[in-house]
Amino acid sequence: MTTFTPTTSDETLSTVAWAVEQQSPLEILGHGSKRGIGRPLQTEHTLDMSKLTHVTLYEPAELVLSAKAGTPLAEIEKLLAENGQQLAFEPMDYGPLLGGEPGKGTIGGVLAANLSGPRRLKAGAARDHILGINVVSGRGEAFKSGGRVVKNVTGYDMSKLMANSWGTLAVFTDVTFKVLPAAETEVTLAIRGLLDDAAVAAMAVAVGSSAEVSSAAHLPERIAARVADGALGSDAATLLRVEGFGPSVAYRITALKKLLGGAGPLQEIAGEVSQVIWRDVRDVRPFADFSEKPVWRVSMTPSQGHHMVLALRMQAAVSAFYDWQGGLVWLRMEEGDPQDALLRGLLRKHGGGHATLVRAAPAHCAALPVFEPQTPALAALSQRLKQEFDPKNILNPGRMA
Amino acid sequence: MSGLAMPKPDDATMRRRDEIVADMRIIVPGEGVVDAANSMRAFESDGLTAYRQLPLVVVLPQTVAQVSRVLKYCNDRNIRVVPRGSGTSLSGGALPLEDAVLLVMSRFNRILEIDFSNRVVVAQPGVTNLGITTAVEQEGFYYAPDPSSQIACSIGGNVAENSGGVHCLKYGLTANNVLGIEMVLMNGEVVRLGGSHLDAEGYDLLGVMTGSEGLLGVVTEVTVRILRKPETARALLIGFPTSEQGGQCVADIIGAGIIPGGMEMMDRPAIHAAEDFVHAGYPLDLEALLIVELDGPGVEVDHLIGVVEAIAYKNGSTTCRISQSEQERLSFWAGRKAAFPAVGRISPDYYCMDGTIPRKELPRVLAGMRELSEKYGLGVANVFHAGDGNLHPLILYDANVPGELDKAESFGADILRLCVKVGGVLTGEHGVGVEKRDLMPEMFNQIDLDQQMRVKCAFDPNHLLNPGKVFPQLRRCAELGRMHISGGKLPFPDIPRF
Ligand SMILES: Cc1cc2nc3c(=O)[nH]c(=O)nc-3n(C[C@H](O)[C@H](O)[C@H](O)COP(=O)(O)OP(=O)(O)OC[C@H]3O[C@@H](n4cnc5c(N)ncnc54)[C@H](O)[C@@H]3O)c2cc1C
């Protein structure tokens, strides 16, 4: 059992090349903040990328930042904030949910897991902001793709291929992201006391309006109490975030109030409380209970999420809340059984999408498909890609199986 | 064809042409198969008209099953296939091959579903880009990516090219606005990626397909995100005595945290050509003309117009007009939108380039282009998606003068080399196609290119789909598949181990 800790791209390359030659699989780690997601690995060796750090290029006026893959996300976010900028896709922090420390995670992991947050609805995920990469494939070959400019269609977009690949195709050494100005002002409008179906309808109206809502989440009764240290109280809260320049935010909030006045009691939340609420929604704080109760992350058609949950409730005890206008459903299985067949069946019945078992007891993670099973043609295609980039199955073998 | 090597036609396929045409008629009955040279003439080139070639046969399928059967048939018999949408590609992506079936998707022209509450439209790939907006605009929605060719180009072509437009600075490219596709692989398998939910299950193959230029699969259905139309839009028309000042103004606008709905720049030759053509009232004594469009709620637009105006003055603008009416806003755009045909009036032919550069390199690249223009003795006019650094130099030449096309192409290649040298890329939105194929090594070394070919091998191991495009040289998949283990010694003592 050896842990390799490269501090340069060349060292990363020679380590992987060695592992390929030895046919000795590697577990690829940043800070390990998402290690609990996916099939548990039993590799002899570990490639710890957390010492391959540093921001190598940051040009605020060009809206671009490059960093070594092991650079802490927290360091990058701090640097951007000092310049009034941000990663607009708001990468979530799995730490609290998985019982780890908050604030961990490397920029490479952000891409490998294609992280995003509540602003996904308007601003996209990591995949939408990655501009270029340098990686080492499972063949022990170092290569690059993309560049440092936003408009680029030169060759296949390999950066996107690597997004959500969970370290199974290549090890990232460098990543270049588009960065954007941070909003000057943010205000959240909360509609209180709605049941799921009314909440989903209200969110659809709001997001489809010209108010440019950047996030829309629904926290049912009691779950609402579990964000921002209880600042919302326990009544159901349907949350709409509006961001931008002060006068514009004020105008759009007023417009939303007019639009949704009849839906239920309205509450305006500004400043830091609003920020903390969205951070807690992003990080799934309502289910960050240090337990091993299974938690699912389900992405589906926004108008279908609550129907699926209702059907699920007929057969299992679940807690649920919604982000992305209802299209991101976070589920906690209260009886400890992940109910994967039941859930995946209902998901298919309600328009499809994908469900990932992001938290479960190790035995469940090992025995169940953690990621959404694919149709045979798609699974075969994915397998051919894995074969092309990692024919010896050196990188995180079995993690996405 | 000026020196462009295309894959050698396969003799066996050429000999069996009659049989193939007959079989195609069985798979696609009715009007869907065109084999007379006269009728195929309409398909012999795309938007890159310097290159022409009649295909083996033109097939216009109408159902996914037909697409699947055509592809499987061709795959089994080692017959090449070139997919085509509306044929507006500016890089020769849809250029036919002598021995290939040209698979034209224009009869897939129906919108299948409009879902306002989830803000998605499901369309067949032959629907035009503008057709999607037209289908939803009465409810106040639109599809954001807006290539200038939007009345003609197909949404399937947009996916294949990852097309952009003026609005992409704020609203993203095709890749950021497509949620799902259905596609058929060369072996006939039908695969769905994404849908009306967000993100991929597993590898982001939707991301890979977007911009893959018809080499990986044939798109048979597209699900896109639609957006609510902004309440208002107003534009500023700002003139600068130097391109440096114009470039700095762009940087300062973005530095102020503003991402305009559109931000376009033109240089002196482009301004003059446009003004002569449409009489938009552009000021003429300038080196750089900037159009900045701000959209959103009225209060926001008014607020930002003030900020942008102040930035313009600080950077020494000599004119700054603010649109007071929708009509005036459109008149600001009239010249920019007509820039290509306007340039077409001042020169018998023009050649449109598409490099992207880091914005701050604009003055250096413009200066370099002036030098090249002198060297080649050909004029160049520039229109520029200033917000994202995407340049469209239009090289002026006369195809009837022997050697001028070659000269224009060499000039263009030098411009693209310059873009790469300053940290940019060969193509921002028009694609590699045949046009920039042989320049790929300017940006990528052989190992980089090999990886892209590996993607190709996973999708189409026999290299039958749109060969001759994108890659300077296609390597056989079997050869690429071999493992070359070099060195592979345990890398100590330099690497800390625990
Ligand atoms: C006047 C003019 C202005 C333009 N302005 C812009 C602009 O502003 N921004 C921009 O980005 N582009 C622009 N273009 C380029 C062009 O319009 C785009 O690249 C467009 O997306 C091509 O669409 P199409 O349907 O015409 O595709 P085609 O030209 O038919 O094909 C383009 C490529 O896509 C492939 N393809 C087409 N359909 C499919 C399918 N269903 N499945 C798989 N592969 C397919 C083809 O094989 C080919 O490689 C412009 C072109 C012209 C002529």
Short mmCIF file of C-alpha atoms in Angstrom, two decimals, chain A residues 32-368:
data_model
loop_
_atom_site.label_atom_id
_atom_site.label_comp_id
_atom_site.label_asym_id
_atom_site.label_seq_id
_atom_site.Cartn_x
_atom_site.Cartn_y
_atom_site.Cartn_z
CA GLY A 32 -11.11 12.76 -0.36
CA SER A 33 -14.16 14.89 0.40
CA LYS A 34 -16.30 12.87 -2.02
CA ARG A 35 -14.61 9.55 -1.43
CA GLY A 36 -17.81 8.06 -0.06
CA ILE A 37 -19.57 8.43 -3.42
CA GLY A 38 -19.42 5.57 -5.88
CA ARG A 39 -18.35 1.98 -5.47
CA PRO A 40 -15.71 1.70 -2.71
CA LEU A 41 -12.30 0.97 -4.17
CA GLN A 42 -9.78 -1.60 -3.08
CA THR A 43 -6.64 -0.54 -4.86
CA GLU A 44 -3.19 -1.31 -3.69
CA HIS A 45 -1.96 2.21 -4.34
CA THR A 46 -3.26 5.73 -3.98
CA LEU A 47 -2.50 8.78 -6.05
CA ASP A 48 -2.93 11.76 -3.76
CA MET A 49 -3.20 14.90 -5.88
CA SER A 50 -3.56 17.34 -2.99
CA LYS A 51 0.04 18.53 -3.21
CA LEU A 52 -0.20 19.50 -6.87
CA THR A 53 -1.40 23.00 -6.07
CA HIS A 54 -1.31 26.66 -7.12
CA VAL A 55 -3.28 29.04 -9.18
CA THR A 56 -1.13 29.36 -12.30
CA LEU A 57 -3.05 32.07 -14.13
CA TYR A 58 -5.73 34.48 -13.04
CA GLU A 59 -6.75 37.37 -15.26
CA PRO A 60 -9.92 38.94 -13.87
CA ALA A 61 -10.49 41.17 -16.91
CA GLU A 62 -10.29 38.10 -19.16
CA LEU A 63 -12.61 36.13 -16.84
CA VAL A 64 -10.24 33.19 -16.71
CA LEU A 65 -8.45 31.20 -14.04
CA SER A 66 -6.11 28.21 -14.34
CA ALA A 67 -4.96 26.08 -11.45
CA LYS A 68 -3.17 22.87 -10.72
CA ALA A 69 -5.78 20.20 -10.11
CA GLY A 70 -5.02 19.77 -6.41
CA THR A 71 -5.55 23.43 -5.56
CA PRO A 72 -8.11 23.74 -2.77
CA LEU A 73 -11.46 25.02 -4.01
CA ALA A 74 -11.61 27.20 -0.90
CA GLU A 75 -8.39 28.96 -1.92
CA ILE A 76 -9.74 29.64 -5.39
CA GLU A 77 -13.05 30.92 -4.09
CA LYS A 78 -11.27 33.24 -1.71
CA LEU A 79 -9.07 34.64 -4.46
CA LEU A 80 -12.06 35.21 -6.71
CA ALA A 81 -14.08 36.85 -3.96
CA GLU A 82 -11.23 39.29 -3.34
CA ASN A 83 -11.68 40.37 -6.95
CA GLY A 84 -15.47 40.51 -6.91
CA GLN A 85 -15.71 37.34 -8.97
CA GLN A 86 -16.91 33.78 -8.52
CA LEU A 87 -17.36 30.36 -10.03
CA ALA A 88 -20.91 31.04 -11.13
CA PHE A 89 -21.86 27.36 -11.03
CA GLU A 90 -21.53 27.42 -7.24
CA PRO A 91 -19.92 24.00 -6.62
CA MET A 92 -21.52 22.25 -3.68
CA ASP A 93 -19.61 20.94 -0.71
CA TYR A 94 -20.35 17.27 0.01
CA GLY A 95 -18.42 17.43 3.30
CA PRO A 96 -21.33 18.07 5.66
CA LEU A 97 -23.61 15.47 4.06
CA LEU A 98 -20.96 12.76 4.05
CA GLY A 99 -19.92 13.44 7.62
CA GLY A 100 -16.64 15.11 6.70
CA GLU A 101 -15.27 18.54 7.38
CA PRO A 102 -16.84 21.42 5.47
CA GLY A 103 -14.71 23.54 3.15
CA LYS A 104 -12.62 20.71 1.71
CA GLY A 105 -12.31 19.66 -1.89
CA THR A 106 -9.93 20.41 -4.76
CA ILE A 107 -10.64 22.09 -8.07
CA GLY A 108 -9.88 18.83 -9.87
CA GLY A 109 -12.58 17.10 -7.86
CA VAL A 110 -15.02 19.85 -8.80
CA LEU A 111 -14.64 18.87 -12.45
CA ALA A 112 -14.40 15.11 -11.86
CA ALA A 113 -17.78 15.18 -10.11
CA ASN A 114 -19.22 17.93 -12.32
CA LEU A 115 -20.33 19.83 -9.24
CA SER A 116 -22.84 22.62 -9.25
CA GLY A 117 -25.30 24.29 -6.89
CA PRO A 118 -28.68 26.02 -6.82
CA ARG A 119 -27.56 28.43 -9.53
CA ARG A 120 -27.27 25.43 -11.90
CA LEU A 121 -30.71 26.39 -13.12
CA LYS A 122 -29.43 29.58 -14.72
CA ALA A 123 -25.65 29.34 -14.82
CA GLY A 124 -24.90 25.69 -15.51
CA ALA A 125 -22.55 23.22 -13.84
CA ALA A 126 -18.78 22.75 -13.84
CA ARG A 127 -19.11 21.30 -17.36
CA ASP A 128 -20.45 24.62 -18.60
CA HIS A 129 -17.50 26.60 -17.26
CA ILE A 130 -14.50 24.41 -17.95
CA LEU A 131 -12.37 25.84 -20.76
CA GLY A 132 -9.37 23.58 -20.87
CA ILE A 133 -7.56 20.73 -19.20
CA ASN A 134 -4.25 18.96 -18.97
CA VAL A 135 -4.57 15.36 -17.92
CA VAL A 136 -2.78 12.04 -17.77
CA SER A 137 -4.82 9.19 -19.21
CA GLY A 138 -4.93 5.62 -18.01
CA ARG A 139 -2.49 4.85 -20.81
CA GLY A 140 0.08 6.99 -19.08
CA GLU A 141 -0.15 9.70 -21.74
CA ALA A 142 -0.20 13.38 -20.87
CA PHE A 143 -2.39 15.49 -23.10
CA LYS A 144 -4.30 18.73 -23.27
CA SER A 145 -7.64 19.81 -24.61
CA GLY A 146 -9.34 23.16 -24.97
CA GLY A 147 -7.62 26.37 -24.03
CA ARG A 148 -8.18 29.54 -22.06
CA VAL A 149 -10.84 31.23 -24.18
CA VAL A 150 -14.62 30.81 -23.99
CA LYS A 151 -15.37 30.53 -27.69
CA ASN A 152 -13.56 27.43 -28.84
CA VAL A 153 -14.71 24.58 -31.05
CA THR A 154 -11.27 23.34 -32.07
CA GLY A 155 -11.49 19.56 -31.82
CA TYR A 156 -13.70 17.55 -29.53
CA ASP A 157 -14.57 19.03 -26.17
CA MET A 158 -12.59 16.54 -24.09
CA SER A 159 -12.97 18.74 -21.01
CA LYS A 160 -16.64 17.92 -20.97
CA LEU A 161 -15.90 14.24 -21.42
CA MET A 162 -13.86 14.44 -18.23
CA ALA A 163 -16.64 16.22 -16.32
CA ASN A 164 -18.44 13.67 -14.17
CA SER A 165 -15.90 10.95 -15.02
CA TRP A 166 -14.99 10.50 -11.34
CA GLY A 167 -11.34 9.85 -12.08
CA THR A 168 -12.06 6.84 -14.28
CA LEU A 169 -10.69 8.18 -17.59
CA ALA A 170 -7.76 10.40 -16.68
CA VAL A 171 -6.03 12.21 -13.84
CA PHE A 172 -6.29 15.98 -14.14
CA THR A 173 -3.13 18.00 -13.62
CA ASP A 174 -4.38 21.43 -14.73
CA VAL A 175 -7.81 22.92 -15.19
CA THR A 176 -8.87 26.27 -16.65
CA PHE A 177 -12.26 27.68 -15.75
CA LYS A 178 -14.29 30.62 -16.92
CA VAL A 179 -15.01 32.92 -13.98
CA LEU A 180 -17.70 35.58 -13.74
CA PRO A 181 -18.46 38.72 -11.79
CA ALA A 182 -20.17 38.02 -8.48
CA ALA A 183 -23.60 39.59 -8.12
CA GLU A 184 -23.62 42.92 -6.35
CA THR A 185 -26.88 42.18 -4.51
CA GLU A 186 -28.93 39.10 -3.72
CA VAL A 187 -32.44 38.90 -2.30
CA THR A 188 -34.54 35.81 -1.71
CA LEU A 189 -38.29 35.84 -1.87
CA ALA A 190 -39.85 33.06 0.20
CA ILE A 191 -43.43 31.88 -0.24
CA ARG A 192 -44.48 30.21 2.98
CA GLY A 193 -46.65 27.27 3.76
CA LEU A 194 -47.05 25.70 0.33
CA LEU A 195 -47.52 22.01 -0.27
CA ASP A 196 -45.22 20.42 -2.84
CA ASP A 197 -47.52 20.70 -5.84
CA ALA A 198 -48.36 24.36 -5.24
CA ALA A 199 -44.68 25.07 -4.65
CA VAL A 200 -43.63 23.44 -7.93
CA ALA A 201 -46.30 25.41 -9.79
CA ALA A 202 -45.15 28.67 -8.19
CA MET A 203 -41.51 27.94 -9.01
CA ALA A 204 -42.37 27.27 -12.65
CA VAL A 205 -44.19 30.60 -12.89
CA ALA A 206 -41.31 32.45 -11.25
CA VAL A 207 -38.53 30.85 -13.27
CA GLY A 208 -40.48 31.32 -16.48
CA SER A 209 -40.98 35.02 -15.79
CA SER A 210 -38.65 37.82 -16.80
CA ALA A 211 -37.51 38.24 -13.17
CA GLU A 212 -34.41 36.18 -13.99
CA VAL A 213 -34.67 34.00 -10.91
CA SER A 214 -31.27 32.38 -10.48
CA SER A 215 -32.36 29.64 -8.08
CA ALA A 216 -35.65 28.09 -7.03
CA ALA A 217 -35.90 25.59 -4.18
CA HIS A 218 -38.69 24.19 -2.07
CA LEU A 219 -38.15 23.12 1.53
CA PRO A 220 -41.23 21.34 2.85
CA GLU A 221 -42.49 21.80 6.39
CA ARG A 222 -39.92 21.03 9.10
CA ILE A 223 -37.11 20.67 6.57
CA ALA A 224 -37.16 24.45 6.28
CA ALA A 225 -36.08 24.63 9.89
CA ARG A 226 -32.87 22.81 9.11
CA VAL A 227 -31.17 25.57 7.13
CA ALA A 228 -29.49 28.75 8.34
CA ASP A 229 -29.71 27.69 12.00
CA GLY A 230 -33.49 27.72 11.91
CA ALA A 231 -33.74 31.29 10.58
CA LEU A 232 -36.69 30.30 8.39
CA GLY A 233 -38.77 28.67 11.13
CA SER A 234 -40.38 25.37 10.30
CA ASP A 235 -43.17 26.32 7.85
CA ALA A 236 -42.59 25.16 4.30
CA ALA A 237 -40.52 27.67 2.36
CA THR A 238 -40.46 28.04 -1.42
CA LEU A 239 -37.33 30.04 -2.11
CA LEU A 240 -36.64 32.23 -5.14
CA ARG A 241 -33.27 33.91 -5.46
CA VAL A 242 -32.81 37.10 -7.44
CA GLU A 243 -29.30 38.45 -8.04
CA GLY A 244 -27.75 41.40 -9.81
CA PHE A 245 -27.42 45.16 -9.52
CA GLY A 246 -29.35 46.76 -6.64
CA PRO A 247 -32.06 48.64 -8.55
CA SER A 248 -32.66 45.68 -10.82
CA VAL A 249 -33.01 43.24 -7.93
CA ALA A 250 -35.49 45.54 -6.18
CA TYR A 251 -37.54 45.85 -9.36
CA ARG A 252 -37.57 42.13 -10.05
CA ILE A 253 -38.50 41.23 -6.48
CA THR A 254 -41.44 43.62 -6.73
CA ALA A 255 -42.46 42.01 -10.01
CA LEU A 256 -42.27 38.55 -8.46
CA LYS A 257 -44.38 39.65 -5.52
CA LYS A 258 -47.06 40.85 -7.90
CA LEU A 259 -46.88 37.66 -9.86
CA LEU A 260 -47.04 35.37 -6.83
CA GLY A 261 -49.02 37.46 -4.38
CA GLY A 262 -51.91 35.03 -4.38
CA ALA A 263 -49.78 31.94 -3.86
CA GLY A 264 -49.20 32.36 -0.13
CA PRO A 265 -47.60 34.59 2.49
CA LEU A 266 -44.43 36.20 1.14
CA GLN A 267 -41.24 36.98 2.98
CA GLU A 268 -38.21 38.88 1.72
CA ILE A 269 -34.80 37.76 2.89
CA ALA A 270 -31.69 39.73 2.07
CA GLY A 271 -27.98 39.81 2.70
CA GLU A 272 -26.10 37.23 4.66
CA VAL A 273 -29.13 35.23 5.75
CA SER A 274 -30.06 34.73 2.13
CA GLN A 275 -26.51 33.63 1.35
CA VAL A 276 -26.44 31.16 4.22
CA ILE A 277 -29.79 29.68 3.24
CA TRP A 278 -28.61 29.00 -0.28
CA ARG A 279 -25.31 27.61 0.92
CA ASP A 280 -27.18 25.21 3.19
CA VAL A 281 -29.56 24.17 0.40
CA ARG A 282 -26.56 23.66 -1.86
CA ASP A 283 -24.76 21.51 0.70
CA VAL A 284 -27.87 19.47 1.61
CA ARG A 285 -27.67 20.61 5.24
CA PRO A 286 -31.16 19.33 6.05
CA PHE A 287 -29.80 15.78 5.69
CA ALA A 288 -26.35 16.42 7.17
CA ASP A 289 -27.13 14.39 10.26
CA PHE A 290 -23.96 12.28 10.65
CA SER A 291 -26.06 9.19 9.99
CA GLU A 292 -25.75 6.54 7.31
CA LYS A 293 -29.35 6.85 6.25
CA PRO A 294 -29.29 6.58 2.46
CA VAL A 295 -29.43 9.87 0.56
CA TRP A 296 -30.31 10.07 -3.13
CA ARG A 297 -29.65 12.88 -5.54
CA VAL A 298 -32.21 12.70 -8.32
CA SER A 299 -32.16 14.89 -11.44
CA MET A 300 -35.41 14.82 -13.40
CA THR A 301 -37.95 16.95 -15.24
CA PRO A 302 -38.83 19.79 -12.82
CA SER A 303 -42.60 19.32 -13.01
CA GLN A 304 -42.27 15.60 -12.29
CA GLY A 305 -40.15 15.52 -9.13
CA HIS A 306 -42.90 15.89 -6.56
CA HIS A 307 -45.13 13.36 -8.33
CA MET A 308 -42.33 10.82 -8.09
CA VAL A 309 -41.86 11.62 -4.40
CA LEU A 310 -45.56 11.23 -3.72
CA ALA A 311 -45.55 7.81 -5.37
CA LEU A 312 -42.47 6.83 -3.42
CA ARG A 313 -44.10 7.85 -0.15
CA MET A 314 -46.82 5.26 -0.72
CA GLN A 315 -44.21 2.57 -0.26
CA ALA A 316 -41.36 3.99 1.82
CA ALA A 317 -40.69 6.54 4.51
CA VAL A 318 -38.75 9.38 2.91
CA SER A 319 -37.81 12.96 3.58
CA ALA A 320 -37.46 15.11 0.48
CA PHE A 321 -36.67 18.61 -0.62
CA TYR A 322 -36.32 20.20 -4.03
CA ASP A 323 -33.89 22.45 -5.82
CA TRP A 324 -33.68 23.49 -9.52
CA GLN A 325 -37.36 24.37 -9.77
CA GLY A 326 -38.23 20.89 -8.54
CA GLY A 327 -35.90 19.06 -10.93
CA LEU A 328 -33.27 18.22 -8.32
CA VAL A 329 -34.76 16.04 -5.61
CA TRP A 330 -32.78 15.23 -2.48
CA LEU A 331 -34.18 12.17 -0.74
CA ARG A 332 -33.35 10.65 2.61
CA MET A 333 -34.59 7.11 3.13
CA GLU A 334 -35.74 7.06 6.73
CA GLU A 335 -35.88 3.30 7.15
CA GLY A 336 -32.29 2.71 6.11
CA ASP A 337 -33.13 0.72 3.00
CA PRO A 338 -32.03 2.56 -0.19
CA GLN A 339 -35.02 1.10 -2.11
CA ASP A 340 -33.08 1.49 -5.32
CA ALA A 341 -35.27 -0.66 -7.53
CA LEU A 342 -38.40 1.11 -6.34
CA LEU A 343 -36.92 4.56 -6.79
CA ARG A 344 -35.40 3.91 -10.19
CA GLY A 345 -38.63 2.36 -11.42
CA LEU A 346 -40.63 5.39 -10.32
CA LEU A 347 -38.06 7.71 -11.86
CA ARG A 348 -38.47 5.99 -15.22
CA LYS A 349 -42.24 6.24 -14.87
CA HIS A 350 -42.00 9.97 -14.26
CA GLY A 351 -40.10 11.01 -17.35
CA GLY A 352 -36.69 9.60 -16.54
CA GLY A 353 -33.52 11.28 -15.40
CA HIS A 354 -30.86 9.94 -13.10
CA ALA A 355 -30.56 8.99 -9.45
CA THR A 356 -27.26 8.75 -7.59
CA LEU A 357 -26.94 7.14 -4.19
CA VAL A 358 -24.63 9.75 -2.71
CA ARG A 359 -24.73 8.44 0.85
CA ALA A 360 -25.26 4.93 2.13
CA ALA A 361 -23.73 2.32 4.38
CA PRO A 362 -20.58 0.85 2.75
CA ALA A 363 -22.34 -2.48 2.23
CA HIS A 364 -25.04 -0.79 0.18
CA CYS A 365 -22.52 1.21 -1.86
CA ALA A 366 -20.66 -1.98 -2.68
CA ALA A 367 -23.72 -3.98 -3.63
CA LEU A 368 -25.92 -1.50 -5.51
#
